[in-house]
XYZ file of C-alpha atoms in Angstrom:
308
model
C 0.000 0.000 0.000
C 1.353 3.444 -0.955
C 2.452 5.659 1.922
C 1.963 9.438 1.829
C 2.680 12.247 4.261
C 1.010 15.562 5.006
C 1.409 18.281 7.634
C -1.631 19.993 9.153
C -2.089 23.020 11.414
C -5.053 23.385 13.791
C -6.188 25.801 16.480
C -7.715 25.657 19.937
C -9.908 28.753 20.200
C -11.786 29.280 23.482
C -14.344 31.843 24.574
C -14.268 33.499 27.967
C -16.760 30.882 29.229
C -14.306 28.076 28.371
C -16.186 26.720 25.353
C -14.012 25.622 22.435
C -14.799 26.153 18.754
C -15.215 22.992 16.660
C -16.006 22.515 12.975
C -18.064 19.680 11.513
C -16.715 18.016 8.386
C -18.701 18.726 5.230
C -19.638 16.270 2.509
C -16.365 16.951 0.689
C -14.273 15.761 3.663
C -13.050 12.205 4.281
C -15.241 12.064 7.417
C -18.490 14.004 6.904
C -20.343 14.757 10.124
C -17.277 14.387 12.343
C -16.217 17.340 14.497
C -12.660 18.568 14.895
C -10.549 21.570 15.790
C -10.577 24.020 12.852
C -7.552 23.704 10.605
C -6.125 21.816 7.663
C -3.147 21.089 5.477
C 0.016 23.183 5.423
C 0.840 24.269 1.883
C 4.314 23.806 0.442
C 6.729 26.404 1.897
C 4.029 27.742 4.253
C 4.822 28.232 7.936
C 2.396 26.165 10.058
C 1.576 29.209 12.213
C 0.513 31.053 9.053
C -1.418 28.015 7.819
C -3.612 27.923 10.925
C -4.569 31.589 10.424
C -5.461 30.937 6.784
C -7.405 27.773 7.590
C -9.372 29.502 10.356
C -10.350 32.319 8.017
C -11.439 29.849 5.321
C -13.292 27.400 7.591
C -14.801 29.714 10.201
C -14.684 33.294 8.854
C -12.758 34.372 11.966
C -9.513 36.312 12.116
C -7.277 34.736 14.741
C -3.814 35.132 16.227
C -1.622 32.170 17.130
C -0.355 32.669 20.689
C 1.695 29.503 21.083
C 2.256 25.922 20.030
C 0.230 23.545 22.195
C 1.028 20.092 20.807
C 2.555 18.062 17.990
C 1.141 14.629 17.237
C 0.634 12.250 14.337
C -1.878 9.694 13.063
C -2.401 7.450 10.048
C -5.568 7.081 7.950
C -5.970 4.178 5.536
C -7.864 4.645 2.250
C -8.228 0.999 1.208
C -10.109 1.708 -2.021
C -7.295 3.994 -3.169
C -4.537 1.763 -1.806
C -3.034 4.631 0.221
C -2.181 5.246 3.869
C -1.796 8.918 4.807
C 0.365 9.902 7.772
C -0.618 13.341 9.081
C 1.645 15.341 11.367
C -0.667 17.692 13.262
C 0.573 20.909 14.851
C -1.962 22.391 17.253
C -1.764 26.056 18.249
C -3.567 28.101 20.864
C -5.361 30.882 18.986
C -7.328 33.985 19.956
C -10.092 35.439 17.767
C -9.818 39.161 16.998
C -12.563 39.703 14.440
C -14.400 38.413 11.424
C -17.890 36.989 11.114
C -18.386 33.390 12.153
C -19.672 31.172 9.333
C -18.976 27.647 8.075
C -17.518 26.703 4.675
C -19.985 24.165 3.206
C -18.197 24.054 -0.156
C -14.902 23.421 1.605
C -14.045 21.749 4.872
C -16.838 22.608 7.315
C -20.628 22.720 7.092
C -21.356 23.674 10.723
C -19.559 25.395 13.591
C -20.250 25.185 17.305
C -18.902 26.250 20.680
C -18.703 23.229 22.981
C -18.141 22.493 26.631
C -16.059 19.381 27.270
C -19.182 17.359 28.119
C -20.947 18.542 24.964
C -17.930 17.659 22.819
C -17.861 14.166 24.331
C -21.391 13.567 22.999
C -20.572 14.104 19.279
C -18.314 12.181 16.856
C -14.805 13.608 17.210
C -11.652 13.128 15.208
C -9.289 11.204 17.514
C -6.670 13.978 17.601
C -9.359 16.453 18.694
C -10.526 14.172 21.502
C -6.922 13.870 22.681
C -6.423 17.648 22.696
C -9.645 18.121 24.686
C -8.538 15.493 27.259
C -11.391 13.199 26.240
C -11.155 9.426 25.747
C -9.773 8.604 22.313
C -11.640 5.884 20.435
C -11.935 4.838 16.775
C -14.592 6.561 14.732
C -17.864 4.613 14.401
C -17.787 2.255 11.416
C -21.221 3.395 10.179
C -20.202 7.015 9.635
C -20.613 8.237 6.053
C -17.411 8.518 4.035
C -17.143 10.965 1.162
C -16.744 8.993 -2.049
C -15.611 12.163 -3.845
C -12.686 12.833 -1.506
C -9.242 11.751 -2.636
C -6.431 11.063 -0.160
C -3.684 13.654 0.124
C -1.915 13.967 -3.207
C 1.718 13.018 -3.570
C 4.126 15.906 -4.108
C 5.908 16.294 -7.471
C 9.240 14.407 -7.556
C 11.276 17.635 -7.376
C 9.357 18.939 -4.354
C 9.732 17.576 -0.831
C 7.975 18.348 2.428
C 9.615 16.806 5.480
C 8.492 16.788 9.099
C 11.204 16.450 11.724
C 11.637 16.496 15.501
C 14.738 17.992 17.135
C 15.979 18.516 20.649
C 17.754 21.160 22.702
C 19.511 18.485 24.736
C 21.278 19.231 28.023
C 22.814 17.239 30.879
C 22.900 17.925 34.661
C 26.169 19.867 34.270
C 24.551 22.311 31.847
C 26.338 21.010 28.763
C 24.590 21.006 25.383
C 24.649 18.052 22.999
C 25.167 18.854 19.304
C 25.681 16.741 16.191
C 27.834 17.589 13.160
C 26.232 17.233 9.707
C 28.199 14.889 7.458
C 29.649 15.715 4.046
C 27.181 15.501 1.173
C 24.253 16.809 3.205
C 22.901 20.384 3.363
C 24.775 22.238 6.101
C 27.744 19.862 6.045
C 30.363 20.683 8.691
C 28.010 22.671 10.900
C 26.806 21.656 14.335
C 23.137 20.835 14.515
C 20.457 19.899 17.036
C 20.077 16.140 17.521
C 17.021 14.781 15.734
C 15.671 14.204 12.272
C 12.739 13.198 10.145
C 9.912 11.120 11.581
C 9.053 7.756 10.041
C 5.635 6.873 8.634
C 3.311 6.227 11.594
C 5.806 7.569 14.153
C 5.012 10.172 16.817
C 7.368 13.200 17.021
C 8.561 12.468 20.572
C 9.282 8.821 19.762
C 11.188 9.875 16.638
C 13.317 12.363 18.555
C 14.289 9.876 21.265
C 15.109 7.289 18.580
C 17.273 9.785 16.691
C 19.024 10.771 19.913
C 20.114 7.175 20.472
C 21.132 6.660 16.840
C 23.109 9.900 16.546
C 24.762 10.010 19.974
C 23.976 6.907 22.037
C 22.191 9.032 24.673
C 18.974 8.147 26.509
C 16.881 11.300 26.822
C 13.779 12.516 28.589
C 11.527 15.037 26.813
C 10.791 17.965 29.125
C 8.664 20.296 26.996
C 7.700 21.365 23.497
C 9.559 24.583 22.653
C 8.159 25.596 19.261
C 8.157 25.006 15.520
C 10.642 26.126 12.886
C 10.008 26.443 9.149
C 12.697 25.986 6.498
C 12.175 26.518 2.761
C 15.018 26.045 0.305
C 13.825 26.038 -3.327
C 17.161 24.668 -4.568
C 18.479 22.354 -1.880
C 21.211 19.969 -3.024
C 21.544 16.819 -0.975
C 22.382 13.127 -1.417
C 19.916 12.916 -4.336
C 22.474 14.838 -6.416
C 19.931 17.216 -7.936
C 18.238 20.443 -6.759
C 15.028 19.929 -4.811
C 12.362 22.387 -3.700
C 12.714 21.528 -0.027
C 10.230 22.420 2.724
C 11.127 21.355 6.250
C 8.754 21.682 9.209
C 10.664 21.054 12.437
C 9.352 20.894 15.984
C 11.848 21.497 18.786
C 11.691 19.975 22.268
C 13.715 20.550 25.395
C 15.343 17.234 26.336
C 17.262 16.179 29.461
C 19.885 13.440 29.536
C 20.118 12.489 33.200
C 23.074 10.083 32.821
C 25.245 11.382 29.970
C 27.843 9.197 28.281
C 30.544 9.761 25.677
C 28.599 10.471 22.447
C 28.799 7.748 19.822
C 27.237 7.837 16.334
C 25.741 4.490 15.313
C 25.263 3.036 11.834
C 21.508 3.496 12.282
C 22.029 7.262 11.957
C 22.143 6.646 8.203
C 25.342 8.548 7.416
C 23.992 12.079 7.820
C 25.732 12.598 11.190
C 29.543 12.787 11.244
C 29.995 13.070 15.004
C 28.356 14.194 18.238
C 29.755 16.017 21.253
C 28.869 17.706 24.526
C 29.670 21.429 24.766
C 29.923 23.710 27.760
C 28.370 27.159 27.173
C 31.822 28.705 26.743
C 32.775 26.295 23.952
C 29.712 27.275 21.919
C 31.193 30.690 21.128
C 32.331 30.817 17.503
C 31.108 27.313 16.735
C 29.660 26.915 13.203
C 25.985 26.251 13.894
C 22.904 25.570 11.803
C 20.185 28.198 11.854
C 17.851 26.117 13.997
C 20.647 25.449 16.506
C 21.317 29.189 16.798
C 17.611 29.835 17.400
C 17.226 27.085 19.973
C 20.298 28.134 21.913
C 19.055 31.734 21.899
C 15.744 30.784 23.485
C 13.854 28.583 21.062
C 12.059 29.030 17.732
C 8.943 31.138 17.997
C 5.598 29.680 16.943
C 5.131 32.236 14.205
C 8.665 32.534 12.899
C 9.143 32.485 9.117
């Protein structure tokens, strides 16, 4: 079965009375009649924080501001008739409404909007990721729900265009040292020191991917402390191991990670050749070190939710 990937951006918008805004899927959606947090797919080269503003305007008519990144999670939907499984990386922001006129988008993604208490939301069909974000029990969707026969699964990107979702860590030990990895020759950014981490596999959660990458690239066992933010990278002519220019769009979430029992860093074969070495650095040794852009941002306080 063909595997495809997509990145989506969604928003938690609450009123002063605590009710949260949900949108019901229209007949053109894969799951008509199912409620979810407003949002949708991130376009190529689009920052996720910008995507959630656009999607809110399209689906709800509201103008919103993203105030922070709440969660990053992933799920897989199988379209058996099409022979495709779609892995969706979902970035969920806290948003605040500042204007606009509330209305659904029947010709697009939503045919009804509603403000729900937690108990009210528990009584309607919810997309699993929405139930999880509302701290409600997560269960499979009922098998008798209508499915839109007109909806196609997420389209594959052209061969010269890539969108990649990755998870990276600002990794420290009890002594205050920072763990960095050097990018190997033949890869974009070769010779610069980078945050540990990398692309997530199909069906893999961001946190699981980061902890796996940490072991593969440095041999360290880490503990995720918090989600810091999301970084957006667009390079329309990236040249990597493929040997030809690619229109590259990277969406990268950054976590703060603690290694409670640090060891001498060791790169394993499972790292896939993109990491030349790994090392612990005291704050003083970071001065003048050639760093990737995302490493500079993380060390300076973390990538902002809305950074371009």
